[in-house]
PDB file of C-alpha atoms in Angstrom:
ATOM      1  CA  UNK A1472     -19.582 -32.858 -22.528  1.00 85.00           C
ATOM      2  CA  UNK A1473     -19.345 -29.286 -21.461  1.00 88.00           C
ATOM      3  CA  UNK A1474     -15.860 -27.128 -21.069  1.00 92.00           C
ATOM      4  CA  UNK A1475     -16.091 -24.817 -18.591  1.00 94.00           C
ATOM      5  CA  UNK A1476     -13.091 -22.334 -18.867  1.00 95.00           C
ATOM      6  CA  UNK A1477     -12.857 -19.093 -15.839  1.00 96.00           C
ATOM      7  CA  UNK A1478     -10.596 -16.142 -16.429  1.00 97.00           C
ATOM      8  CA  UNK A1479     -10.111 -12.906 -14.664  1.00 97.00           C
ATOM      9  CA  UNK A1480      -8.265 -13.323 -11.575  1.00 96.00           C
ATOM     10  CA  UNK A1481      -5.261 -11.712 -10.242  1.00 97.00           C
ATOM     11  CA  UNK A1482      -3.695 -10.037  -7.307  1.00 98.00           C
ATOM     12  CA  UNK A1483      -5.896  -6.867  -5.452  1.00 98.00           C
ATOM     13  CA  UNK A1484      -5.665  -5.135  -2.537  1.00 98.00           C
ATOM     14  CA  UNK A1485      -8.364  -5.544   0.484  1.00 98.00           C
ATOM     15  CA  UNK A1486     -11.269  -3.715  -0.727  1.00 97.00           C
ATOM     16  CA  UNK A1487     -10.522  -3.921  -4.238  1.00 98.00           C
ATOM     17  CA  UNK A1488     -12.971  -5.411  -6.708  1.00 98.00           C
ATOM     18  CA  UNK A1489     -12.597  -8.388  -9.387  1.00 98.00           C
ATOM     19  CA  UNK A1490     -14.686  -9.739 -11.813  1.00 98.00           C
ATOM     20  CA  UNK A1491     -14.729 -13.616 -13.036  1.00 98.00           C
ATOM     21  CA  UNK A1492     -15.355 -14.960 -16.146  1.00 98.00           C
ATOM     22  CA  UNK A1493     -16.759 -18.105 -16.917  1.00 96.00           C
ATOM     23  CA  UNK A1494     -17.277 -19.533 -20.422  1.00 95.00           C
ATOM     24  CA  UNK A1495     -19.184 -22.438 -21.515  1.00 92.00           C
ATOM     25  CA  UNK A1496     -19.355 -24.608 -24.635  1.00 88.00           C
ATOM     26  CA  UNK A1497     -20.040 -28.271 -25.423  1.00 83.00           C
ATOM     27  CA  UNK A1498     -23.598 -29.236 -25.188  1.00 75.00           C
ATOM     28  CA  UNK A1499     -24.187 -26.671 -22.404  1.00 71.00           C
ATOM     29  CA  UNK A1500     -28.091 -27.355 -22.345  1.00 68.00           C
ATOM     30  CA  UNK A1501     -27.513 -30.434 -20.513  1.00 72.00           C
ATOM     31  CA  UNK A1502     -26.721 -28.142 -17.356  1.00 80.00           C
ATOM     32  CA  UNK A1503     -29.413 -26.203 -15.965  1.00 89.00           C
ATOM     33  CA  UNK A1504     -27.097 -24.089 -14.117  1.00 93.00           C
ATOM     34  CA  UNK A1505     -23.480 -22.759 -13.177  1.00 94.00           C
ATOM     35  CA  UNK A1506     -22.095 -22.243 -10.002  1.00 96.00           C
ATOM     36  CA  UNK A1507     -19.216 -20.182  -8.786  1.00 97.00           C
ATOM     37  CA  UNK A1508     -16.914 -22.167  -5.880  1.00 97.00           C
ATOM     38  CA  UNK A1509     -13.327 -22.035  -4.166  1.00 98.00           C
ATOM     39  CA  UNK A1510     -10.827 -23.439  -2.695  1.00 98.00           C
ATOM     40  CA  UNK A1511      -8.393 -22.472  -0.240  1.00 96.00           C
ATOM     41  CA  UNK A1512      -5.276 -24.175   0.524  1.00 92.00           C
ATOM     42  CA  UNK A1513      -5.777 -26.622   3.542  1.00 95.00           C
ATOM     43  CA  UNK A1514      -9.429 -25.756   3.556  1.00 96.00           C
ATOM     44  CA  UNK A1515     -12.569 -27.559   1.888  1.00 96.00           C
ATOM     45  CA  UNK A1516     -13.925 -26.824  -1.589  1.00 96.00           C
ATOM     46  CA  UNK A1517     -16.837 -24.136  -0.747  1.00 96.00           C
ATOM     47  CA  UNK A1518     -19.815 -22.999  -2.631  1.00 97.00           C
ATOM     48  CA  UNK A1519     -20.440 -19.367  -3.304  1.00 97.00           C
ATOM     49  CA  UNK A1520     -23.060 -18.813  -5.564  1.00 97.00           C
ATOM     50  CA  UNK A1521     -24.923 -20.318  -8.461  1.00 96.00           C
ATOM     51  CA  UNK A1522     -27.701 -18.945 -10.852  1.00 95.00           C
ATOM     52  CA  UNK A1523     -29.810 -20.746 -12.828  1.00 94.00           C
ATOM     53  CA  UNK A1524     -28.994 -20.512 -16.706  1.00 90.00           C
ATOM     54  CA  UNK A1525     -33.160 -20.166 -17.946  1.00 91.00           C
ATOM     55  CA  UNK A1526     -34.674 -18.554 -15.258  1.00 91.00           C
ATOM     56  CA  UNK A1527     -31.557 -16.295 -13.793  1.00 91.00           C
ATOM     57  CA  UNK A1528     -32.728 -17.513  -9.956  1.00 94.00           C
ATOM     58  CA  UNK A1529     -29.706 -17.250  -7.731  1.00 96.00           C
ATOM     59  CA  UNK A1530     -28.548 -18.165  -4.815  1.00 96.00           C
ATOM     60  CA  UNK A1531     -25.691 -17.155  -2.540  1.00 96.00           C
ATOM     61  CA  UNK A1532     -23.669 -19.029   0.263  1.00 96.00           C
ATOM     62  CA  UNK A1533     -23.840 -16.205   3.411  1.00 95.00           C
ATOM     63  CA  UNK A1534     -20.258 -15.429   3.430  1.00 92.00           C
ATOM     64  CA  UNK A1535     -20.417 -13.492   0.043  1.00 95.00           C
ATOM     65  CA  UNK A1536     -23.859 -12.220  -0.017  1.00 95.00           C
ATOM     66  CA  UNK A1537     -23.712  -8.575  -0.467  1.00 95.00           C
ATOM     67  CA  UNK A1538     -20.327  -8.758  -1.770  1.00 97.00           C
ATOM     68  CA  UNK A1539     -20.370 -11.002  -4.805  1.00 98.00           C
ATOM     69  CA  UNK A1540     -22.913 -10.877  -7.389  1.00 98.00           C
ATOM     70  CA  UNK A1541     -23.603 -13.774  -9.844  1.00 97.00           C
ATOM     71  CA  UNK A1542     -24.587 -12.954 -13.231  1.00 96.00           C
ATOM     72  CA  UNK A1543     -25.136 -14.420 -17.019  1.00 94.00           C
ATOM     73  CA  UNK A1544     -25.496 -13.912 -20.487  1.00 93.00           C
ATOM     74  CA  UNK A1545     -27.184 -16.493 -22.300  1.00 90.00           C
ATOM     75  CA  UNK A1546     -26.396 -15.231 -25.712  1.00 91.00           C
ATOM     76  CA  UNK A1547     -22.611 -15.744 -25.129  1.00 92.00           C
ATOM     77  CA  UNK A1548     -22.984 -18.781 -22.702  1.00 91.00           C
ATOM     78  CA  UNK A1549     -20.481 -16.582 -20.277  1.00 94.00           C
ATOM     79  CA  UNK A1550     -21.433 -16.480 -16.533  1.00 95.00           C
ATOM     80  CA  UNK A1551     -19.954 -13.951 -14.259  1.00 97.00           C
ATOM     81  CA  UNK A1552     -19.199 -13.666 -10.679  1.00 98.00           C
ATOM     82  CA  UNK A1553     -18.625  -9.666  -9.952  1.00 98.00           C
ATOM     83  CA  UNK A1554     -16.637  -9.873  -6.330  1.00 98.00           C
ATOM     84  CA  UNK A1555     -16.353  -6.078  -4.315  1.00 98.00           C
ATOM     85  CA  UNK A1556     -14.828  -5.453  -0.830  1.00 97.00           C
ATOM     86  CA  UNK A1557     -12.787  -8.349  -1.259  1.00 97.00           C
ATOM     87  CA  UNK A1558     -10.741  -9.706   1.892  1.00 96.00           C
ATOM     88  CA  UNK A1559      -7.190 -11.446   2.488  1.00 96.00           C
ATOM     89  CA  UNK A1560      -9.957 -14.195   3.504  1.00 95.00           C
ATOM     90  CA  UNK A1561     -11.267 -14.179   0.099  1.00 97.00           C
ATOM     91  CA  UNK A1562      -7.773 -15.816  -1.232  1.00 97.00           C
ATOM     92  CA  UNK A1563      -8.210 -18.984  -2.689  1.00 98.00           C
ATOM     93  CA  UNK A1564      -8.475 -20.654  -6.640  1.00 98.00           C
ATOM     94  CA  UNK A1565     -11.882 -20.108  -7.438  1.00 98.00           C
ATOM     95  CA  UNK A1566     -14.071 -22.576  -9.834  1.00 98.00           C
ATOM     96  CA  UNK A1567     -16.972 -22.315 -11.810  1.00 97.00           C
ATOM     97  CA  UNK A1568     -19.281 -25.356 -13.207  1.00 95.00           C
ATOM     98  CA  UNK A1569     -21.537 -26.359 -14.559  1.00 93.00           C
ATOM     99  CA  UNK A1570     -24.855 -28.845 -13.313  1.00 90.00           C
ATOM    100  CA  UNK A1571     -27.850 -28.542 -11.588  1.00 89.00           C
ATOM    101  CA  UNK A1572     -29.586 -25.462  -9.660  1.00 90.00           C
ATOM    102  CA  UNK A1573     -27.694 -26.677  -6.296  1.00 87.00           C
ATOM    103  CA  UNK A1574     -25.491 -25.123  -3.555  1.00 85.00           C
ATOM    104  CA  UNK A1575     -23.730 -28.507  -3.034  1.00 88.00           C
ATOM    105  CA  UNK A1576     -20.245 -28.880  -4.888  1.00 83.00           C
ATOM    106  CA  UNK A1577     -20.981 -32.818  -5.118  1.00 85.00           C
ATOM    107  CA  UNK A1578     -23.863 -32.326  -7.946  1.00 88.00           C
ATOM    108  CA  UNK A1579     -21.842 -30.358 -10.175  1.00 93.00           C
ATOM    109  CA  UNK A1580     -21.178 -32.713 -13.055  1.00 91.00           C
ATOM    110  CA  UNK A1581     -18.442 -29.951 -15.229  1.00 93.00           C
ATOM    111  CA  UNK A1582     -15.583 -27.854 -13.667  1.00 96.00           C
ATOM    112  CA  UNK A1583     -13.152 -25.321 -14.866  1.00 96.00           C
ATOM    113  CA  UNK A1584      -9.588 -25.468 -14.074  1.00 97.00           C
ATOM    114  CA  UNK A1585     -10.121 -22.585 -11.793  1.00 97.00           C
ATOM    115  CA  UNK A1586      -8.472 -18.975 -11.742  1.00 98.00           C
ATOM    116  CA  UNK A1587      -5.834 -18.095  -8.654  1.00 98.00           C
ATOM    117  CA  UNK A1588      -7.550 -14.511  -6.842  1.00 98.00           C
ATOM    118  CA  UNK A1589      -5.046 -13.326  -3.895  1.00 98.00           C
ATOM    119  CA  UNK A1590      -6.116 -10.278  -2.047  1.00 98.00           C
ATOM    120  CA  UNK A1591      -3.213  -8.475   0.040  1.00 97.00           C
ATOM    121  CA  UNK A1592      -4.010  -6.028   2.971  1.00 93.00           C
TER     122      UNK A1592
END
């Protein structure tokens, strides 16, 4: 099993900047990677990024890229998800978790309980 716990969210104003936290324990070597999602109310679960725990690859979903940037340390088994120029649009309850080096929501085997990030304008 691996617990996957986010913090950092909050309330900012358009154009503001937040950075997520994402902790892992359990037997995290069974993942190869964490991803970063959210969710929106009314609206589908939707991938944002995910980097690869060994190697550091990453990959971003093209309605963050340049925005967010998806980050880890190893040593503290913490991944981070560093969002600037946020939008009103980028309101939702955002998730990290933990499975293979994918950009499909489906695949991820471990999930946080995710962290609520409003952005006013």
């Amino acid at each position: 099993q691996v617990q996957m716990e986010e913090s950092g969210g909050g309330k900012v104003q358009a154009g503001g900047s937040l950075r997520l936290s994402c902790a892992a324990s359990g037997r995290t070597f069974s993942s190869s990677a964490m991803g970063w999602f959210r969710q929106a109310p009314g609206k589908e679960r939707e991938f944002l990024a995910t980097v690869h725990w060994s190697s550091g690859s990453t990959s971003y979903a093209d309605s963050v890229k340049g925005r967010f940037t998806i980050s880890r340390d190893n040593a503290k088994n913490t991944g981070y998800l560093q969002m600037n120029n946020l939008k009103p649009e980028d309101t939702a309850v955002y998730y990290c978790a933990a499975g293979p080096y994918s950009g499909t929501s489906g695949t991820y085997i471990y999930w946080g309980q995710g962290t609520q990030v409003t952005v006013s304008s």
